[in-house]
mmCIF file of C-alpha atoms in Angstrom:
data_model
loop_
_atom_site.group_PDB
_atom_site.id
_atom_site.type_symbol
_atom_site.label_atom_id
_atom_site.label_comp_id
_atom_site.label_asym_id
_atom_site.label_seq_id
_atom_site.Cartn_x
_atom_site.Cartn_y
_atom_site.Cartn_z
ATOM 1 C CA UNK I 1 21.651 -11.545 7.818
ATOM 2 C CA UNK I 2 21.628 -7.769 7.471
ATOM 3 C CA UNK I 3 24.015 -7.454 4.567
ATOM 4 C CA UNK I 4 21.673 -8.368 1.791
ATOM 5 C CA UNK I 5 20.413 -11.897 2.403
ATOM 6 C CA UNK I 6 17.351 -12.632 0.289
ATOM 7 C CA UNK I 7 14.207 -13.245 2.337
ATOM 8 C CA UNK I 8 11.046 -14.905 1.127
ATOM 9 C CA UNK I 9 7.421 -15.191 2.139
ATOM 10 C CA UNK I 10 5.091 -18.178 1.882
ATOM 11 C CA UNK I 11 2.144 -16.587 0.046
ATOM 12 C CA UNK I 12 2.392 -15.335 -3.529
ATOM 13 C CA UNK I 13 -0.126 -14.017 -6.080
ATOM 14 C CA UNK I 14 -2.193 -16.879 -7.495
ATOM 15 C CA UNK I 15 -1.830 -17.458 -11.241
ATOM 16 C CA UNK I 16 -4.973 -17.328 -13.403
ATOM 17 C CA UNK I 17 -6.653 -15.252 -10.713
ATOM 18 C CA UNK I 18 -10.405 -14.699 -11.151
ATOM 19 C CA UNK I 19 -11.896 -12.490 -8.395
ATOM 20 C CA UNK I 20 -15.472 -13.020 -9.620
ATOM 21 C CA UNK I 21 -15.155 -16.804 -9.382
ATOM 22 C CA UNK I 22 -13.497 -16.560 -5.954
ATOM 23 C CA UNK I 23 -16.256 -14.244 -4.702
ATOM 24 C CA UNK I 24 -18.912 -16.691 -5.907
ATOM 25 C CA UNK I 25 -17.191 -19.654 -4.225
ATOM 26 C CA UNK I 26 -16.808 -17.725 -0.962
ATOM 27 C CA UNK I 27 -20.466 -16.680 -1.035
ATOM 28 C CA UNK I 28 -21.460 -20.317 -1.500
ATOM 29 C CA UNK I 29 -19.102 -21.419 1.265
ATOM 30 C CA UNK I 30 -20.684 -18.981 3.722
ATOM 31 C CA UNK I 31 -24.253 -20.122 3.040
ATOM 32 C CA UNK I 32 -26.105 -22.864 4.870
ATOM 33 C CA UNK I 33 -26.115 -24.136 8.433
ATOM 34 C CA UNK I 34 -22.386 -24.921 8.446
ATOM 35 C CA UNK I 35 -20.116 -22.917 6.188
ATOM 36 C CA UNK I 36 -17.510 -24.717 4.083
ATOM 37 C CA UNK I 37 -14.354 -23.789 5.986
ATOM 38 C CA UNK I 38 -12.097 -25.855 3.740
ATOM 39 C CA UNK I 39 -13.089 -23.745 0.730
ATOM 40 C CA UNK I 40 -12.401 -20.548 2.655
ATOM 41 C CA UNK I 41 -8.939 -21.832 3.567
ATOM 42 C CA UNK I 42 -8.237 -22.950 -0.002
ATOM 43 C CA UNK I 43 -9.015 -19.498 -1.380
ATOM 44 C CA UNK I 44 -7.979 -16.970 1.257
ATOM 45 C CA UNK I 45 -4.621 -18.566 2.153
ATOM 46 C CA UNK I 46 -3.680 -19.081 -1.497
ATOM 47 C CA UNK I 47 -4.187 -15.496 -2.685
ATOM 48 C CA UNK I 48 -1.974 -12.482 -2.099
ATOM 49 C CA UNK I 49 -3.341 -9.659 0.024
ATOM 50 C CA UNK I 50 -3.820 -7.490 -3.069
ATOM 51 C CA UNK I 51 -5.880 -10.282 -4.645
ATOM 52 C CA UNK I 52 -7.960 -10.625 -1.465
ATOM 53 C CA UNK I 53 -8.774 -6.905 -1.667
ATOM 54 C CA UNK I 54 -10.008 -7.455 -5.232
ATOM 55 C CA UNK I 55 -12.128 -10.394 -4.060
ATOM 56 C CA UNK I 56 -13.638 -8.233 -1.295
ATOM 57 C CA UNK I 57 -14.455 -5.456 -3.786
ATOM 58 C CA UNK I 58 -16.024 -7.913 -6.236
ATOM 59 C CA UNK I 59 -17.987 -9.579 -3.412
ATOM 60 C CA UNK I 60 -19.365 -6.174 -2.362
ATOM 61 C CA UNK I 61 -20.355 -5.361 -5.964
ATOM 62 C CA UNK I 62 -21.997 -8.732 -6.598
ATOM 63 C CA UNK I 63 -23.851 -9.247 -3.334
ATOM 64 C CA UNK I 64 -24.039 -5.812 -1.716
ATOM 65 C CA UNK I 65 -22.418 -7.144 1.442
ATOM 66 C CA UNK I 66 -19.108 -6.546 3.207
ATOM 67 C CA UNK I 67 -16.997 -9.708 3.144
ATOM 68 C CA UNK I 68 -15.230 -9.018 6.447
ATOM 69 C CA UNK I 69 -18.604 -8.462 8.151
ATOM 70 C CA UNK I 70 -19.914 -11.757 6.704
ATOM 71 C CA UNK I 71 -16.803 -13.665 7.844
ATOM 72 C CA UNK I 72 -17.186 -12.213 11.343
ATOM 73 C CA UNK I 73 -20.850 -13.222 11.442
ATOM 74 C CA UNK I 74 -20.431 -16.768 10.098
ATOM 75 C CA UNK I 75 -17.161 -17.831 11.754
ATOM 76 C CA UNK I 76 -16.012 -18.075 15.346
ATOM 77 C CA UNK I 77 -13.036 -18.335 17.673
ATOM 78 C CA UNK I 78 -9.444 -18.355 16.418
ATOM 79 C CA UNK I 79 -10.407 -19.563 12.946
ATOM 80 C CA UNK I 80 -12.409 -16.349 12.532
ATOM 81 C CA UNK I 81 -9.398 -14.288 13.662
ATOM 82 C CA UNK I 82 -7.245 -15.876 10.952
ATOM 83 C CA UNK I 83 -9.755 -15.502 8.110
ATOM 84 C CA UNK I 84 -10.674 -11.931 9.050
ATOM 85 C CA UNK I 85 -7.024 -11.004 9.620
ATOM 86 C CA UNK I 86 -6.123 -12.172 6.118
ATOM 87 C CA UNK I 87 -8.684 -9.760 4.659
ATOM 88 C CA UNK I 88 -7.172 -6.552 6.091
ATOM 89 C CA UNK I 89 -4.589 -4.671 4.002
ATOM 90 C CA UNK I 90 -1.245 -4.953 5.885
ATOM 91 C CA UNK I 91 -1.202 -1.376 7.277
ATOM 92 C CA UNK I 92 -4.794 -1.744 8.486
ATOM 93 C CA UNK I 93 -3.993 -5.103 10.064
ATOM 94 C CA UNK I 94 -1.020 -3.671 11.980
ATOM 95 C CA UNK I 95 -3.059 -0.644 13.034
ATOM 96 C CA UNK I 96 -5.955 -2.883 14.087
ATOM 97 C CA UNK I 97 -3.597 -4.959 16.261
ATOM 98 C CA UNK I 98 -2.019 -1.843 17.789
ATOM 99 C CA UNK I 99 -5.400 -0.282 18.490
ATOM 100 C CA UNK I 100 -6.589 -3.376 20.332
ATOM 101 C CA UNK I 101 -3.280 -3.637 22.191
ATOM 102 C CA UNK I 102 -3.672 -0.066 23.470
ATOM 103 C CA UNK I 103 -7.433 0.168 23.976
ATOM 104 C CA UNK I 104 -8.189 -3.039 25.888
ATOM 105 C CA UNK I 105 -8.560 -3.549 29.632
ATOM 106 C CA UNK I 106 -4.765 -3.685 29.895
ATOM 107 C CA UNK I 107 -2.121 -2.633 27.398
ATOM 108 C CA UNK I 108 -0.560 -5.538 25.490
ATOM 109 C CA UNK I 109 3.040 -4.338 25.593
ATOM 110 C CA UNK I 110 4.353 -7.440 23.828
ATOM 111 C CA UNK I 111 2.227 -6.651 20.761
ATOM 112 C CA UNK I 112 3.264 -2.977 20.772
ATOM 113 C CA UNK I 113 6.955 -3.849 21.066
ATOM 114 C CA UNK I 114 6.821 -6.515 18.360
ATOM 115 C CA UNK I 115 5.134 -4.260 15.809
ATOM 116 C CA UNK I 116 6.863 -0.951 16.522
ATOM 117 C CA UNK I 117 10.355 -2.472 16.806
ATOM 118 C CA UNK I 118 10.114 -4.427 13.550
ATOM 119 C CA UNK I 119 8.302 -2.211 11.050
ATOM 120 C CA UNK I 120 9.951 0.146 8.561
ATOM 121 C CA UNK I 121 9.310 3.907 8.390
ATOM 122 C CA UNK I 122 6.973 3.370 5.455
ATOM 123 C CA UNK I 123 5.020 0.638 7.204
ATOM 124 C CA UNK I 124 4.603 2.761 10.349
ATOM 125 C CA UNK I 125 3.521 5.793 8.309
ATOM 126 C CA UNK I 126 0.877 3.695 6.529
ATOM 127 C CA UNK I 127 -0.484 2.241 9.778
ATOM 128 C CA UNK I 128 -0.662 5.739 11.266
ATOM 129 C CA UNK I 129 -2.808 6.795 8.344
ATOM 130 C CA UNK I 130 -4.916 3.632 8.433
ATOM 131 C CA UNK I 131 -6.320 4.124 11.932
ATOM 132 C CA UNK I 132 -5.304 7.714 12.748
ATOM 133 C CA UNK I 133 -2.738 6.504 15.278
ATOM 134 C CA UNK I 134 -0.493 9.558 14.879
ATOM 135 C CA UNK I 135 -0.726 10.579 18.532
ATOM 136 C CA UNK I 136 -0.186 7.114 20.019
ATOM 137 C CA UNK I 137 2.891 6.181 17.937
ATOM 138 C CA UNK I 138 4.316 9.601 17.066
ATOM 139 C CA UNK I 139 7.810 8.639 18.344
ATOM 140 C CA UNK I 140 8.127 5.892 15.749
ATOM 141 C CA UNK I 141 8.583 5.994 11.998
ATOM 142 C CA UNK I 142 11.312 8.676 12.141
ATOM 143 C CA UNK I 143 14.256 6.376 11.538
ATOM 144 C CA UNK I 144 17.011 7.703 9.253
ATOM 145 C CA UNK I 145 17.278 5.916 5.922
ATOM 146 C CA UNK I 146 20.237 4.250 4.291
ATOM 147 C CA UNK I 147 23.467 6.110 4.898
ATOM 148 C CA UNK I 148 26.384 5.057 7.139
ATOM 149 C CA UNK I 149 28.938 7.148 9.027
ATOM 150 C CA UNK I 150 31.721 5.060 10.659
ATOM 151 C CA UNK I 151 33.010 7.969 12.779
ATOM 152 C CA UNK I 152 29.548 8.688 14.144
ATOM 153 C CA UNK I 153 29.040 4.946 14.736
ATOM 154 C CA UNK I 154 32.055 4.863 17.068
ATOM 155 C CA UNK I 155 30.768 7.941 18.894
ATOM 156 C CA UNK I 156 27.246 6.489 19.282
ATOM 157 C CA UNK I 157 28.655 3.155 20.451
ATOM 158 C CA UNK I 158 30.415 5.011 23.276
ATOM 159 C CA UNK I 159 27.123 6.736 24.149
ATOM 160 C CA UNK I 160 25.414 3.317 24.274
ATOM 161 C CA UNK I 161 28.137 1.988 26.551
ATOM 162 C CA UNK I 162 27.853 4.991 28.899
ATOM 163 C CA UNK I 163 24.043 4.722 28.883
ATOM 164 C CA UNK I 164 24.254 1.093 29.948
ATOM 165 C CA UNK I 165 26.623 2.026 32.788
ATOM 166 C CA UNK I 166 25.013 5.240 34.070
ATOM 167 C CA UNK I 167 21.302 4.375 33.650
ATOM 168 C CA UNK I 168 20.063 7.913 34.383
ATOM 169 C CA UNK I 169 16.894 9.247 32.783
ATOM 170 C CA UNK I 170 18.980 11.301 30.370
ATOM 171 C CA UNK I 171 21.055 8.273 29.372
ATOM 172 C CA UNK I 172 17.920 6.180 28.814
ATOM 173 C CA UNK I 173 16.611 8.890 26.481
ATOM 174 C CA UNK I 174 19.911 8.960 24.560
ATOM 175 C CA UNK I 175 19.875 5.173 24.272
ATOM 176 C CA UNK I 176 16.318 5.200 22.947
ATOM 177 C CA UNK I 177 17.112 8.034 20.518
ATOM 178 C CA UNK I 178 19.979 6.085 18.945
ATOM 179 C CA UNK I 179 18.118 2.771 18.659
ATOM 180 C CA UNK I 180 14.871 4.330 17.393
ATOM 181 C CA UNK I 181 16.280 6.961 15.016
ATOM 182 C CA UNK I 182 19.462 5.638 13.398
ATOM 183 C CA UNK I 183 19.217 3.731 10.117
ATOM 184 C CA UNK I 184 19.563 -0.057 10.124
ATOM 185 C CA UNK I 185 22.940 0.046 8.297
ATOM 186 C CA UNK I 186 24.198 2.639 10.785
ATOM 187 C CA UNK I 187 23.007 0.590 13.766
ATOM 188 C CA UNK I 188 24.786 -2.431 12.311
ATOM 189 C CA UNK I 189 28.052 -0.423 12.458
ATOM 190 C CA UNK I 190 27.248 0.896 15.939
ATOM 191 C CA UNK I 191 26.721 -2.629 17.273
ATOM 192 C CA UNK I 192 30.088 -3.743 15.841
ATOM 193 C CA UNK I 193 31.793 -0.738 17.448
ATOM 194 C CA UNK I 194 30.027 -1.455 20.744
ATOM 195 C CA UNK I 195 31.418 -5.015 20.704
ATOM 196 C CA UNK I 196 34.923 -3.633 20.101
ATOM 197 C CA UNK I 197 34.681 -1.002 22.831
ATOM 198 C CA UNK I 198 33.038 -3.118 25.522
ATOM 199 C CA UNK I 199 33.951 -6.686 24.623
ATOM 200 C CA UNK I 200 30.297 -7.526 25.294
ATOM 201 C CA UNK I 201 27.197 -8.356 23.289
ATOM 202 C CA UNK I 202 24.748 -5.441 23.312
ATOM 203 C CA UNK I 203 21.721 -7.654 24.056
ATOM 204 C CA UNK I 204 23.495 -9.138 27.092
ATOM 205 C CA UNK I 205 24.528 -5.674 28.261
ATOM 206 C CA UNK I 206 20.979 -4.278 27.945
ATOM 207 C CA UNK I 207 19.648 -7.333 29.808
ATOM 208 C CA UNK I 208 22.076 -6.658 32.663
ATOM 209 C CA UNK I 209 21.452 -2.911 32.829
ATOM 210 C CA UNK I 210 17.720 -2.521 32.307
ATOM 211 C CA UNK I 211 14.541 -4.461 33.021
ATOM 212 C CA UNK I 212 10.840 -4.532 32.229
ATOM 213 C CA UNK I 213 9.275 -3.414 28.971
ATOM 214 C CA UNK I 214 11.977 -0.807 28.299
ATOM 215 C CA UNK I 215 14.531 -3.626 28.216
ATOM 216 C CA UNK I 216 12.278 -5.719 25.960
ATOM 217 C CA UNK I 217 11.800 -2.834 23.503
ATOM 218 C CA UNK I 218 15.536 -2.155 23.232
ATOM 219 C CA UNK I 219 16.375 -5.840 22.776
ATOM 220 C CA UNK I 220 13.650 -6.224 20.133
ATOM 221 C CA UNK I 221 15.118 -3.326 18.132
ATOM 222 C CA UNK I 222 18.639 -4.776 18.382
ATOM 223 C CA UNK I 223 17.478 -8.244 17.318
ATOM 224 C CA UNK I 224 15.506 -6.838 14.379
ATOM 225 C CA UNK I 225 18.578 -4.962 13.179
ATOM 226 C CA UNK I 226 20.759 -8.049 13.539
ATOM 227 C CA UNK I 227 18.367 -10.512 11.888
ATOM 228 C CA UNK I 228 14.637 -9.809 11.647
ATOM 229 C CA UNK I 229 13.577 -13.363 10.633
ATOM 230 C CA UNK I 230 15.470 -14.734 13.655
ATOM 231 C CA UNK I 231 13.636 -12.267 15.890
ATOM 232 C CA UNK I 232 10.267 -13.495 14.626
ATOM 233 C CA UNK I 233 11.349 -17.140 14.899
ATOM 234 C CA UNK I 234 12.212 -16.481 18.549
ATOM 235 C CA UNK I 235 8.878 -14.718 19.135
ATOM 236 C CA UNK I 236 6.968 -17.631 17.581
ATOM 237 C CA UNK I 237 8.846 -20.218 19.627
ATOM 238 C CA UNK I 238 8.100 -18.365 22.851
ATOM 239 C CA UNK I 239 4.446 -17.900 21.872
ATOM 240 C CA UNK I 240 4.092 -21.625 21.167
ATOM 241 C CA UNK I 241 6.181 -23.115 23.965
ATOM 242 C CA UNK I 242 6.506 -20.559 26.781
ATOM 243 C CA UNK I 243 2.990 -19.138 26.757
ATOM 244 C CA UNK I 244 0.924 -22.278 26.092
ATOM 245 C CA UNK I 245 0.341 -21.443 22.408
ATOM 246 C CA UNK I 246 -0.399 -17.725 22.561
ATOM 247 C CA UNK I 247 -2.887 -17.623 19.689
ATOM 248 C CA UNK I 248 -2.888 -13.866 19.084
ATOM 249 C CA UNK I 249 0.902 -13.719 18.675
ATOM 250 C CA UNK I 250 1.076 -16.770 16.394
ATOM 251 C CA UNK I 251 -1.782 -15.500 14.191
ATOM 252 C CA UNK I 252 -0.372 -11.961 14.025
ATOM 253 C CA UNK I 253 3.141 -13.005 13.000
ATOM 254 C CA UNK I 254 2.028 -15.589 10.437
ATOM 255 C CA UNK I 255 -0.361 -13.174 8.735
ATOM 256 C CA UNK I 256 1.870 -10.091 8.916
ATOM 257 C CA UNK I 257 5.007 -11.844 7.628
ATOM 258 C CA UNK I 258 3.349 -14.232 5.129
ATOM 259 C CA UNK I 259 4.282 -12.176 2.055
ATOM 260 C CA UNK I 260 7.528 -10.743 3.436
ATOM 261 C CA UNK I 261 9.808 -13.272 5.116
ATOM 262 C CA UNK I 262 7.807 -16.145 6.636
ATOM 263 C CA UNK I 263 9.683 -18.780 4.630
ATOM 264 C CA UNK I 264 12.957 -17.361 6.004
ATOM 265 C CA UNK I 265 11.454 -17.273 9.522
ATOM 266 C CA UNK I 266 10.615 -20.983 9.129
ATOM 267 C CA UNK I 267 14.225 -21.661 8.137
ATOM 268 C CA UNK I 268 15.571 -19.780 11.189
ATOM 269 C CA UNK I 269 13.079 -21.574 13.455
ATOM 270 C CA UNK I 270 14.278 -25.008 12.304
ATOM 271 C CA UNK I 271 17.943 -24.013 12.567
ATOM 272 C CA UNK I 272 17.616 -22.606 16.072
ATOM 273 C CA UNK I 273 15.081 -24.899 17.737
ATOM 274 C CA UNK I 274 15.522 -28.230 15.940
ATOM 275 C CA UNK I 275 11.875 -28.831 15.049
ATOM 276 C CA UNK I 276 10.033 -27.084 12.239
ATOM 277 C CA UNK I 277 7.439 -24.363 12.789
ATOM 278 C CA UNK I 278 5.031 -26.509 10.766
ATOM 279 C CA UNK I 279 5.585 -29.423 13.191
ATOM 280 C CA UNK I 280 5.023 -27.292 16.290
ATOM 281 C CA UNK I 281 1.827 -25.682 14.971
ATOM 282 C CA UNK I 282 0.561 -29.137 13.975
ATOM 283 C CA UNK I 283 1.264 -30.386 17.507
ATOM 284 C CA UNK I 284 -0.453 -27.565 19.402
ATOM 285 C CA UNK I 285 -3.357 -26.269 17.245
ATOM 286 C CA UNK I 286 -6.389 -28.230 16.073
ATOM 287 C CA UNK I 287 -9.288 -28.345 13.606
ATOM 288 C CA UNK I 288 -9.757 -25.843 10.797
ATOM 289 C CA UNK I 289 -7.779 -23.312 12.832
ATOM 290 C CA UNK I 290 -4.754 -25.614 12.533
ATOM 291 C CA UNK I 291 -5.410 -26.160 8.814
ATOM 292 C CA UNK I 292 -5.513 -22.417 8.199
ATOM 293 C CA UNK I 293 -2.267 -21.752 10.080
ATOM 294 C CA UNK I 294 -0.496 -24.607 8.303
ATOM 295 C CA UNK I 295 -1.725 -23.345 4.927
ATOM 296 C CA UNK I 296 -0.215 -19.909 5.656
ATOM 297 C CA UNK I 297 2.952 -21.580 6.929
ATOM 298 C CA UNK I 298 3.116 -23.539 3.626
ATOM 299 C CA UNK I 299 4.798 -26.664 4.931
ATOM 300 C CA UNK I 300 7.030 -28.944 2.935
ATOM 301 C CA UNK I 301 7.182 -32.740 3.000
ATOM 302 C CA UNK I 302 10.078 -32.744 5.464
ATOM 303 C CA UNK I 303 8.036 -30.668 7.916
ATOM 304 C CA UNK I 304 5.567 -33.429 8.736
#
């Protein structure tokens, strides 16, 4: 995929957008004994994030209340997580997820790996600023940009090969330095050189040589370089099928990728696993939570 394939999200800016009207409808939906969840889904999943920020600002001006605070108060369970998650600007949402992954009773390494392995320098810089996470994620966001050097790629591929054979602390550091700091185009060349030198796939080699969360981080970086939508399709499939529908992972990926490459992720999911993402969400989730996820997923007729 790396060499220029067009990727597409599932959520786009709504035409004829009227933030004042949306704010009024949302205020009405949140009133009463039972809020109108269908209206919330219809509005918040059919507006871009930038439009949602305008709705939140208009809502604050009109009613003197914070929309996220009102959603948290009126909603519950996983449906609340989806609606509230949609309201955060993307850097704040990533930072919010990282903060909770690091500050809870136990660190959620899967969340940390997924976010830090897949985000660009710019995205990591913005999330650092959003929640002052400079100290916790200072190693990330320093990836080189753009250029390629075939001679250096061959040299780095040899270093990767030696690191997978030797497995000393120094070699692990060198391996991490290459995968975390080299540009995506350069890593693409390095992986091709590695295949030539070793005759092996780098993911298979890392799996054989390392274990635990270090292995998972390295493999996540390699998969994101090779084909980021495929990486997220794999993560979604595991979250749905291997972990008994891991709600946090499904919600996080759908929201975070909705305006970037979720449509492409859906395509990869169907190609690799046979059934559509829409079908699997429909089979495992329920109620308005299911409706919200499916609205973000933006299913087609053939997905039913």
